[in-house]
Tab-separated table of C-alpha atoms in Angstrom:
chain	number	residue	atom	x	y	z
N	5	UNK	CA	0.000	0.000	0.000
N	6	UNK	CA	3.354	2.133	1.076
N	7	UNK	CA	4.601	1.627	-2.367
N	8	UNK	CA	1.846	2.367	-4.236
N	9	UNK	CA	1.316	5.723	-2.874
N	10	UNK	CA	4.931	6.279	-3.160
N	11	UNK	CA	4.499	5.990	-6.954
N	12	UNK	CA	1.388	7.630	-6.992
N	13	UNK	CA	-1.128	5.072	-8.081
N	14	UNK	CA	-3.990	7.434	-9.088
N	15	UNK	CA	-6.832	5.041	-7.578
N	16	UNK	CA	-5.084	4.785	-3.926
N	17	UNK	CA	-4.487	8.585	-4.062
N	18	UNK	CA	-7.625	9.233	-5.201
N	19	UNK	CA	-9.026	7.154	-2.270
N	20	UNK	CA	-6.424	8.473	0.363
N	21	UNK	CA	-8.240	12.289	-0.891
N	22	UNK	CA	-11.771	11.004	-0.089
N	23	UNK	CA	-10.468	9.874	3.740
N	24	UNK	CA	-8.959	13.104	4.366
N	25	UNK	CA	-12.246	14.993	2.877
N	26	UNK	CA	-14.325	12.964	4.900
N	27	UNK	CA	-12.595	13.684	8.593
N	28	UNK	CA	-15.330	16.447	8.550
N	29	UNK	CA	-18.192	14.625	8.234
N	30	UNK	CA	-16.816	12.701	11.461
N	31	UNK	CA	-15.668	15.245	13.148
N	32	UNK	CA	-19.398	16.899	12.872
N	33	UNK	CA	-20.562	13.093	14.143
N	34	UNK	CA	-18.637	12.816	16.930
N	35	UNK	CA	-19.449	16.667	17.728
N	36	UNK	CA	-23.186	16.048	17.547
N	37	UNK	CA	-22.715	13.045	19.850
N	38	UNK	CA	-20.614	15.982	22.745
N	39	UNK	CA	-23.869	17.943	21.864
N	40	UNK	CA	-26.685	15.371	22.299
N	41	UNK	CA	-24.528	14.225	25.695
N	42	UNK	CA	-25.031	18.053	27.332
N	43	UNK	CA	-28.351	17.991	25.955
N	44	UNK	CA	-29.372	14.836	28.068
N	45	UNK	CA	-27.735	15.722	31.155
N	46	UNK	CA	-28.940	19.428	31.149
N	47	UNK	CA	-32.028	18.107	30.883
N	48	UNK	CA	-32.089	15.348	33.785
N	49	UNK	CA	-30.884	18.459	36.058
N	50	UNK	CA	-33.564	20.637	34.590
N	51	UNK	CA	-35.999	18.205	34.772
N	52	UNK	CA	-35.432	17.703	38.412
N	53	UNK	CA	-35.292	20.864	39.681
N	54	UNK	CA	-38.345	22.005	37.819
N	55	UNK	CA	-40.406	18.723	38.412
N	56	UNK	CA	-39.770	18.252	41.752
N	57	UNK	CA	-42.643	20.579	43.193
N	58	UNK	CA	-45.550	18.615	40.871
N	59	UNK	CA	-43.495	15.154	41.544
N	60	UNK	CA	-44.193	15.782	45.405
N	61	UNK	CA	-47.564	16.895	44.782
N	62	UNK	CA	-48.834	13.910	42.569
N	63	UNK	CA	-46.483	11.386	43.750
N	64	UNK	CA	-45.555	12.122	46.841
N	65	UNK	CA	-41.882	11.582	46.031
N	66	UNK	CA	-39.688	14.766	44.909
N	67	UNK	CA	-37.382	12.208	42.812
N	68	UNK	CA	-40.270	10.533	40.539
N	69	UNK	CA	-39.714	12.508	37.201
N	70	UNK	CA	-35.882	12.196	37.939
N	71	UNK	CA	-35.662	8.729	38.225
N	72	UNK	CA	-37.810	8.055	35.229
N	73	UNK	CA	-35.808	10.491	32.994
N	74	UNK	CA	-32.521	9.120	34.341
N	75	UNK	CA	-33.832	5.592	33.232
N	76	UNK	CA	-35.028	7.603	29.431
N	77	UNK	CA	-31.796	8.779	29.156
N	78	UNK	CA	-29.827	5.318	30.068
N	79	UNK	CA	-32.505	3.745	26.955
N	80	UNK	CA	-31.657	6.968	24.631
N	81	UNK	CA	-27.643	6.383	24.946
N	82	UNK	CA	-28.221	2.426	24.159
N	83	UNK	CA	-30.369	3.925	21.598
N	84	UNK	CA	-27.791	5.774	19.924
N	85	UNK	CA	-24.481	3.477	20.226
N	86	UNK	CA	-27.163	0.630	18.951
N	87	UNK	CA	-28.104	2.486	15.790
N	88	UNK	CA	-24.787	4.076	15.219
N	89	UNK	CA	-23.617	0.600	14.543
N	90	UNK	CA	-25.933	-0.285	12.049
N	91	UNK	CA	-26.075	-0.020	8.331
N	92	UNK	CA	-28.539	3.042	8.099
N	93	UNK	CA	-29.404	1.317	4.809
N	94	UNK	CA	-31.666	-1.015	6.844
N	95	UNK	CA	-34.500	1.673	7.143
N	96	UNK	CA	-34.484	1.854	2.960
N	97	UNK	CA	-35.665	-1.588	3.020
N	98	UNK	CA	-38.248	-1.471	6.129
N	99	UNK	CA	-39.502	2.429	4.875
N	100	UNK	CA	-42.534	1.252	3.380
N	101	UNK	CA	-43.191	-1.222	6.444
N	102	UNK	CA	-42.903	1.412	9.127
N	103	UNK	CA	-44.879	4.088	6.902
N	104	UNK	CA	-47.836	1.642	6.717
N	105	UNK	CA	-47.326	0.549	10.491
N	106	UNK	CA	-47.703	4.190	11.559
N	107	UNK	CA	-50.604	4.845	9.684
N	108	UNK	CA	-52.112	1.175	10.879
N	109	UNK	CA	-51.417	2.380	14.313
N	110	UNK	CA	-53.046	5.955	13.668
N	111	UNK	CA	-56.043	4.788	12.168
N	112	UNK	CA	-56.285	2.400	15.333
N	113	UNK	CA	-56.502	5.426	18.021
N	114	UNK	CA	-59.202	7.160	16.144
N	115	UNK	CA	-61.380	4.190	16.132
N	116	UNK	CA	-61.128	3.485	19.525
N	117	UNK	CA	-61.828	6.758	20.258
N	118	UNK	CA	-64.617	6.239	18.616
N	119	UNK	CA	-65.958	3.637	19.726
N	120	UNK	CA	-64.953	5.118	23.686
N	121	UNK	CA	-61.913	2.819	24.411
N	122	UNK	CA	-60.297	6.359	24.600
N	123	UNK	CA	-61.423	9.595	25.935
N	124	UNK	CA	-59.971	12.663	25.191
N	125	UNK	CA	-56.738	13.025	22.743
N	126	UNK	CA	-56.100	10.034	20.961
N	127	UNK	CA	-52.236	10.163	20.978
N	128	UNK	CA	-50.985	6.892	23.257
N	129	UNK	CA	-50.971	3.409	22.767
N	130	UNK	CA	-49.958	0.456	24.950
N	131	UNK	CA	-50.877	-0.551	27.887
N	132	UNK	CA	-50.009	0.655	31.473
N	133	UNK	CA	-45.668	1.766	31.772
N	134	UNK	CA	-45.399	0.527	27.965
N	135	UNK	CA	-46.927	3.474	26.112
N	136	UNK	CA	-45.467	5.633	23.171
N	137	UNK	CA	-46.709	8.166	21.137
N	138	UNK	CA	-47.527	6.843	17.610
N	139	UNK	CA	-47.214	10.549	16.203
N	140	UNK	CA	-43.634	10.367	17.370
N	141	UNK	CA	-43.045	6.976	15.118
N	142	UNK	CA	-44.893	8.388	12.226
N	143	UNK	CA	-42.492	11.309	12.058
N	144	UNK	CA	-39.857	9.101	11.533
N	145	UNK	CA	-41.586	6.361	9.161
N	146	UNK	CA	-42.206	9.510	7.280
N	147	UNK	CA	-38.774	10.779	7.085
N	148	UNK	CA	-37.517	6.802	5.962
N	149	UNK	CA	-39.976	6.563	3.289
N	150	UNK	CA	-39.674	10.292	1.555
N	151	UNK	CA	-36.011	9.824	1.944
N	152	UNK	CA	-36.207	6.487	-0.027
N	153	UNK	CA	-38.700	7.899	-2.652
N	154	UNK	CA	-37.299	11.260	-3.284
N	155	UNK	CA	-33.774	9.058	-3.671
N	156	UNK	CA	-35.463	6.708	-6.107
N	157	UNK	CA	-36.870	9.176	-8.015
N	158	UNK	CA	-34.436	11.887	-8.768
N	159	UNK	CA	-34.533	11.572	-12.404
N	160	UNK	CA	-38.072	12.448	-12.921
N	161	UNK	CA	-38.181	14.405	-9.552
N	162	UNK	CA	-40.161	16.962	-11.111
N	163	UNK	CA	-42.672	14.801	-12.402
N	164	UNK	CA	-45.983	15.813	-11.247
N	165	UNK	CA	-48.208	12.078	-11.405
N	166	UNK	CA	-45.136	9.614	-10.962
N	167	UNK	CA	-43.266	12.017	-7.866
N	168	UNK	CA	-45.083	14.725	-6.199
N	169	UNK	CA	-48.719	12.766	-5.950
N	170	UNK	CA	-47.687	10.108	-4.670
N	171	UNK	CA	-45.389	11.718	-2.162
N	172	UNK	CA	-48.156	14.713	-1.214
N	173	UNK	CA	-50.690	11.739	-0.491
N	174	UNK	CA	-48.833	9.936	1.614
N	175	UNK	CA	-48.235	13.208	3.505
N	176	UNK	CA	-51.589	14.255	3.586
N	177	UNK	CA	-52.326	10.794	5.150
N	178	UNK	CA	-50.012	11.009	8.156
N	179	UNK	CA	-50.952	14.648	8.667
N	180	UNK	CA	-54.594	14.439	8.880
N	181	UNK	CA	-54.630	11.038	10.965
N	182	UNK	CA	-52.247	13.237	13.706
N	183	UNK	CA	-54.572	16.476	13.252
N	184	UNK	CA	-57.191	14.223	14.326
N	185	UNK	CA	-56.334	12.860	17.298
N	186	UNK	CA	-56.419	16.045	17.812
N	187	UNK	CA	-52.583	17.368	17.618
N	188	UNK	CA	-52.762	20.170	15.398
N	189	UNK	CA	-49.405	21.472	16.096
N	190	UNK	CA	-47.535	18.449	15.664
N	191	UNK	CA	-49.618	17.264	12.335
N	192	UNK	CA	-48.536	20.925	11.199
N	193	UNK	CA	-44.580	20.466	11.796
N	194	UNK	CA	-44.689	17.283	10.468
N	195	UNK	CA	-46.461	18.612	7.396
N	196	UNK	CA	-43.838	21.403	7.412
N	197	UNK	CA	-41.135	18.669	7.636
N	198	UNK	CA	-42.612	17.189	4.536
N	199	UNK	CA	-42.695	19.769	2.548
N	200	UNK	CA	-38.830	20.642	3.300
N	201	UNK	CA	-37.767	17.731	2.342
N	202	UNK	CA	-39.797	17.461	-0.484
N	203	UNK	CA	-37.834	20.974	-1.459
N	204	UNK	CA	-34.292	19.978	-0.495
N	205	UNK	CA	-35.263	16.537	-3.065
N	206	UNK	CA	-35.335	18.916	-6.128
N	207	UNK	CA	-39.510	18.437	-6.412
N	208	UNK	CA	-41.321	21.276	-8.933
N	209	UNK	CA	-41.250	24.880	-6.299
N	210	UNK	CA	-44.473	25.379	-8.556
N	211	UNK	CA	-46.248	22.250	-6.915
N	212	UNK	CA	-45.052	22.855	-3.159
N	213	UNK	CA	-46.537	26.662	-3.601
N	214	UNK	CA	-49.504	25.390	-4.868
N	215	UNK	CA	-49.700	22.987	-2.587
N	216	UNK	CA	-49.392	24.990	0.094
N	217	UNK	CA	-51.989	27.913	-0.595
N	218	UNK	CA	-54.284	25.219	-0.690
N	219	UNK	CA	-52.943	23.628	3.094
N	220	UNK	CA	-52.897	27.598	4.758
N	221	UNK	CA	-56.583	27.845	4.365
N	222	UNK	CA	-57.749	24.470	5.529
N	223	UNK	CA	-55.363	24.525	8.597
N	224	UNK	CA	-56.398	27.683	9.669
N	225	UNK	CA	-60.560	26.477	9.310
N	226	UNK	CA	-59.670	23.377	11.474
N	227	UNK	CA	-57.434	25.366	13.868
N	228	UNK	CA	-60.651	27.385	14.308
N	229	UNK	CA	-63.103	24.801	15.096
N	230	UNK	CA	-61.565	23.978	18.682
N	231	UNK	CA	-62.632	26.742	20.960
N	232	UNK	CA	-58.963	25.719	23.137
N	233	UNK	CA	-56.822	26.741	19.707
N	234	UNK	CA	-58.971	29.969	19.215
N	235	UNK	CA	-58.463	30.842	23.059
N	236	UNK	CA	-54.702	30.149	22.457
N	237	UNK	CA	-54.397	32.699	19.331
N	238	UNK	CA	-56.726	35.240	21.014
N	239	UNK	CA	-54.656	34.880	24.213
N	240	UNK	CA	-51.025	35.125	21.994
N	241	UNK	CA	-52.568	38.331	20.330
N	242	UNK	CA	-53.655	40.138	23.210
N	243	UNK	CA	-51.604	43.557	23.989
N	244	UNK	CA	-51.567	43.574	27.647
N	245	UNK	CA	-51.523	41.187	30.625
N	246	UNK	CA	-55.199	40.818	31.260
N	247	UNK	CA	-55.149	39.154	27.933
N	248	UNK	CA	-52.566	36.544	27.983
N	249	UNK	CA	-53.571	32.838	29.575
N	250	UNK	CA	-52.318	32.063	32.872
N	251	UNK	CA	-49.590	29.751	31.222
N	252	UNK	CA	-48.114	32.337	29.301
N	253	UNK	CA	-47.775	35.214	31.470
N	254	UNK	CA	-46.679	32.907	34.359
N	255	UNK	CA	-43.507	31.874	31.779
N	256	UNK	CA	-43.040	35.583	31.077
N	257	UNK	CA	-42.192	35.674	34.928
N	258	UNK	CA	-40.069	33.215	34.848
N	259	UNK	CA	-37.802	34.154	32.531
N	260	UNK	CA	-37.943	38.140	33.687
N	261	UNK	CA	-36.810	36.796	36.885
N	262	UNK	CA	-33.763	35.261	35.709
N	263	UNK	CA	-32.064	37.863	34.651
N	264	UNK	CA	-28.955	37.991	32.984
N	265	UNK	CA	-27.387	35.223	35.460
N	266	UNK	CA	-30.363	33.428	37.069
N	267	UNK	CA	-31.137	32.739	39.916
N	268	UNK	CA	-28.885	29.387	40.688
N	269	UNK	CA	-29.742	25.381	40.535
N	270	UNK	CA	-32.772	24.577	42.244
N	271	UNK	CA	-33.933	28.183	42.569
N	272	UNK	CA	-36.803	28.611	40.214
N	273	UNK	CA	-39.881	30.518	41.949
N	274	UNK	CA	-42.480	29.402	38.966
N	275	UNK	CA	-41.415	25.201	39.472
N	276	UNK	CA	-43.332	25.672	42.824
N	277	UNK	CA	-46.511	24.684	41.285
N	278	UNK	CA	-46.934	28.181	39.175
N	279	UNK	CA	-46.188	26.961	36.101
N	280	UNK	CA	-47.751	23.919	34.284
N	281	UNK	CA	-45.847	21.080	32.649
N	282	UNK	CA	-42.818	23.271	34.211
N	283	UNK	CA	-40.554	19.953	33.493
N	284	UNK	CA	-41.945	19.566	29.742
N	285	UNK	CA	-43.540	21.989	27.546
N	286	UNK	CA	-41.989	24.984	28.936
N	287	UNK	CA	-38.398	23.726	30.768
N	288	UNK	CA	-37.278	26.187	28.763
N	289	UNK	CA	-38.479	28.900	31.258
N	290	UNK	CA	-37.123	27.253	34.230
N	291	UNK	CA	-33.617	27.043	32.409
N	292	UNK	CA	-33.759	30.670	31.715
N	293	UNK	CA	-35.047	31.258	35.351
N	294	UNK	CA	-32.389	29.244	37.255
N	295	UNK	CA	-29.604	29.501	34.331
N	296	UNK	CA	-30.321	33.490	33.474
N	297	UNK	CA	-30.199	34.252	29.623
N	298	UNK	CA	-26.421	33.098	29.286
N	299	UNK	CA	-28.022	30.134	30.251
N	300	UNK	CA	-30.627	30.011	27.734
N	301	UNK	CA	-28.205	31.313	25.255
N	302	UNK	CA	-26.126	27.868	25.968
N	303	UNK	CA	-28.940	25.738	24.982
N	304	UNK	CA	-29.652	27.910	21.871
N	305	UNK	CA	-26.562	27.769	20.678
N	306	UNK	CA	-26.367	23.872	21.387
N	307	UNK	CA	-29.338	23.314	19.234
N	308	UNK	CA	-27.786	25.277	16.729
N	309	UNK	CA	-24.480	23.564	16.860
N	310	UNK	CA	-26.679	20.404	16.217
N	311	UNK	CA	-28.038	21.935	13.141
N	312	UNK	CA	-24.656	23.075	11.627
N	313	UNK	CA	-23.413	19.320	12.996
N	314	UNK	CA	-26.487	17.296	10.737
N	315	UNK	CA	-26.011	19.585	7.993
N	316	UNK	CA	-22.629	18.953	7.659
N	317	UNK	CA	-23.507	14.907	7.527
N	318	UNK	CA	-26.346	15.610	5.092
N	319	UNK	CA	-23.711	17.289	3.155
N	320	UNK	CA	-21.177	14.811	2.821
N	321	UNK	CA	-23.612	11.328	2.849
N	322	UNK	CA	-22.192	8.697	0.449
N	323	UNK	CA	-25.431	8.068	-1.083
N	324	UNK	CA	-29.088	10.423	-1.418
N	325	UNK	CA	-30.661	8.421	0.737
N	326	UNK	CA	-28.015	8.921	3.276
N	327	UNK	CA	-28.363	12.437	2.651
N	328	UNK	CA	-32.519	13.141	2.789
N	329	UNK	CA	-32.413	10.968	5.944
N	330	UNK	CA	-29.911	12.886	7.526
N	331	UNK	CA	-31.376	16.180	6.409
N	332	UNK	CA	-35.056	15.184	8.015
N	333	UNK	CA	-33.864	14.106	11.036
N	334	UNK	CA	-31.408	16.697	11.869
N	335	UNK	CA	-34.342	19.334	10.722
N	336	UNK	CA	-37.018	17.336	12.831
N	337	UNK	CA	-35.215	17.506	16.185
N	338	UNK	CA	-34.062	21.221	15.307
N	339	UNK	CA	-37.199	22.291	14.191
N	340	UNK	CA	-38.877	21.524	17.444
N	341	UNK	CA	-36.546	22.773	19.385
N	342	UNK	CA	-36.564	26.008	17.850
N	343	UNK	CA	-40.447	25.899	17.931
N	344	UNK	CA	-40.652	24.907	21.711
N	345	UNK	CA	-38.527	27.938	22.749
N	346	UNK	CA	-40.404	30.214	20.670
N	347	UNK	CA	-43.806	29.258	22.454
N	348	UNK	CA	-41.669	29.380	26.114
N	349	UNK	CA	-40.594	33.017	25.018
N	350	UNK	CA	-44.069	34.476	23.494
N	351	UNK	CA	-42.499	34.356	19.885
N	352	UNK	CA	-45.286	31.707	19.107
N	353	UNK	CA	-49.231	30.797	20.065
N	354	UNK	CA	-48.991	27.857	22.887
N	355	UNK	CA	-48.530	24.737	21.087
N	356	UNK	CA	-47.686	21.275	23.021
N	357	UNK	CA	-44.255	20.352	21.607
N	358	UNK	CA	-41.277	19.107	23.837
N	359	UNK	CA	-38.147	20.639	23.965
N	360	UNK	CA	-36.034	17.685	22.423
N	361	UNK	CA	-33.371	15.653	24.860
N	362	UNK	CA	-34.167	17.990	27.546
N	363	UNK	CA	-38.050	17.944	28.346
N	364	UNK	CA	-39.571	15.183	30.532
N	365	UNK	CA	-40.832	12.160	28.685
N	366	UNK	CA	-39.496	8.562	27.081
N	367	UNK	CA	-40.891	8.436	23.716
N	368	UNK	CA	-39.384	11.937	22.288
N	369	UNK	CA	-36.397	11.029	23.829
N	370	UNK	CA	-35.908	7.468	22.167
N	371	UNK	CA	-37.199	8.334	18.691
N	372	UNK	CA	-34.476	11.015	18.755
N	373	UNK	CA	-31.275	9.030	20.226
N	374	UNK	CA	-32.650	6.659	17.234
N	375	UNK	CA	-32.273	10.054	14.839
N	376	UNK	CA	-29.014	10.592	16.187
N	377	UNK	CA	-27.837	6.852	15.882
N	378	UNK	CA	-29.204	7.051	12.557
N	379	UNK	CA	-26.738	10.098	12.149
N	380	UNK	CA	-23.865	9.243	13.627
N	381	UNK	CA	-24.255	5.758	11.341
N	382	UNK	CA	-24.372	8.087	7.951
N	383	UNK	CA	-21.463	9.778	8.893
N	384	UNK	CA	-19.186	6.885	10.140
N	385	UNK	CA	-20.371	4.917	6.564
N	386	UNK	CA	-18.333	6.707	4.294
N	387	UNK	CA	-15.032	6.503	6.206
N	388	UNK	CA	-15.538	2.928	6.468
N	389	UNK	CA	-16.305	1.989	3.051
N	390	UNK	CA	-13.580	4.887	1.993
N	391	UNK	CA	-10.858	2.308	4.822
N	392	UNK	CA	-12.117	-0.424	3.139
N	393	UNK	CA	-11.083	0.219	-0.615
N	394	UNK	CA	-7.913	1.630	0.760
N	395	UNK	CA	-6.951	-1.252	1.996
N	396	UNK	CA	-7.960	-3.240	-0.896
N	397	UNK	CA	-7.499	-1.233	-4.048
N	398	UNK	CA	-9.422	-3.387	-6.396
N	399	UNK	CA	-12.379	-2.776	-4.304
N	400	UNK	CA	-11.879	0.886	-5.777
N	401	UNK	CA	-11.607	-0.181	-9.142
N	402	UNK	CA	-15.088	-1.933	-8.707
N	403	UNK	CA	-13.164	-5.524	-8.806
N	404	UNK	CA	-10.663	-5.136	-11.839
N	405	UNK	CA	-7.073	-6.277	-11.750
């Protein structure tokens, strides 16, 4: 191998280029993984300084949402170190398996809330401890299928019957099936997910456009039948304090009391039963409270580093369905991040989306230490492969001698 770089085979150079190209693209993987580790462990600190209060209260045991999360986060690590040993190329075969699972499983938790097996939101299934939420799993069925399709496809991706129908029913199918359950905010980000992908794939701008004059309109009629959704918007819209919902202006508090420092671990005023879901939908004001804004800034700019991190993977995938996966997950998790902190901050109506790796919960947490395995696997690929025809040179030469 010496010797033939010595006398500068072209195929082993050309190969020993590609390894030194691709340090990046694991460099950004084993960056994301730093990132994702701060993420969890902010958040099992977070979560049990802010769920403490409501743990006593409900449970009668200050540690119950720490213990639980610890136990998330020891599944979401497996998670990860599982799935960033696996041939990410295993999801292009099951796509179409897991698509029609999630939408088996969606179409289940209408009917029995129809039929009164389920009251309220349809958005669990299992039984007792064992319980997920099937909106999370369609998110990510979605992302393995589009990914495969939009790779398939890329020589007629502008094709209106043979691409974007098929791909915009599909959508439409996951998205209304989560809308009515009801989780309006969730069937919109997924929709949104969608159509981004859908864009980065190269489909006809003229059809997503289209497309989505025709969604704006519709959305905002069924965001308008619940009375809860009109409250919310009427509430986010309101100039003054006598306006805003209880939620709201109690997270306003929370994060005007932090100041630029905060006020220390464990020190949050609103955790002590003033703020609701405190250790889920809006952790983000208790990290700002305790943490200050250089605080919040940290996890901002950690979510962005994740961004920069997946993009960077997307960028340099060996194959297009290394790169639309990578793209969709890394703009899934940011995306709801970003959307989570908005609503915590007043940027955006009340919606009920977790702040990813840091809010209370199992299922978020798993399905996204799965994303990040998934990640981590698309970026170790091409090194490995690239190792592999180093060391054997005909491998580069597809097998000739």
């Amino acid at each position: 191998m010496l010797s033939k770089l010595q006398t500068g085979d072209p195929a082993v150079a050309r190969d020993s280029m590609q390894i030194q190209s691709s340090r990046g693209d694991v460099i950004a993987g084993k960056l994301l993984l730093l990132v994702v580790a701060l993420l969890i462990c902010i958040g099992i600190v977070v979560v049990y300084s802010s769920g403490a209060g409501w743990a006593e209260n409900k449970y009668s045991s200050s540690e119950y949402f720490l213990w639980r999360q610890l136990f998330f986060s020891g599944v979401g690590i497996l998670t990860i170190v599982l799935f960033a040993g696996l041939d990410y190329h295993i999801f292009q075969k099951i796509s179409k398996f897991l698509l029609f699972a999630s939408i088996v499983l969606l179409t289940m938790l209408l009917l029995l809330k129809v039929v009164g097996v389920i009251s309220g939101a349809a958005r669990w299934i299992g039984y007792g401890p064992l319980k997920f939420q099937v909106s999370d799993f369609a998110k990510y069925a979605l992302i393995f299928h589009f990914s495969r399709l939009i790779s398939e496809k890329q020589t007629y991706i502008k094709d209106l019957h043979n691409t974007y129908l098929p791909l915009v029913i599909i959508l439409v199918t996951v998205v209304a099936l989560i809308a009515l359950e009801p989780n309006f905010s969730t069937a919109s980000l997924i929709a949104l997910i969608g159509f981004i992908m859908m864009f980065i794939g190269g489909v006809n701008f003229r059809y997503l456009l289209t497309t989505v004059a025709l969604f704006i309109p519709v959305g905002a009629v069924y965001a308008m039948i619940a009375p809860y959704r009109v409250a919310r918007l009427v509430s986010f819209f309101s100039g003054d304090e006598k306006g805003m919902s209880y939620q709201v202006l109690q997270a306003l508090i929370g994060l005007g009391n932090g100041g630029l420092f905060g006020l220390g671990i464990g020190a949050s005023k609103q955790r002590e039963l003033y703020l609701p879901l405190s250790y889920n939908d809006f952790v983000f004001v208790v990290i700002g409270e305790e943490y200050g804004f250089l605080g919040a800034l940290v996890v901002l700019l950690l979510f962005s580093a994740f961004f920069v991190c997946g993009l960077i993977i997307a960028k340099h995938a060996p194959d297009n369905f290394g790169k639309f996966v990578a793209s969709g997950i890394t703009i899934a998790i940011t995306l709801f991040a970003f959307i989570n902190i908005a609503v915590a901050t007043h940027v955006l109506p009340t919606t009920g989306v977790a702040l990813p790796f840091i809010s209370y919960g199992g299922t978020a947490l798993i399905f996204n230490s799965l994303g990040v395995g998934i990640l981590v696997s698309i970026s170790r690929y091409k090194k490995k492969k690239q190792m592999e025809s180093v060391a054997d040179p005909e491998l580069s030469e597809g097998g000739r001698s």
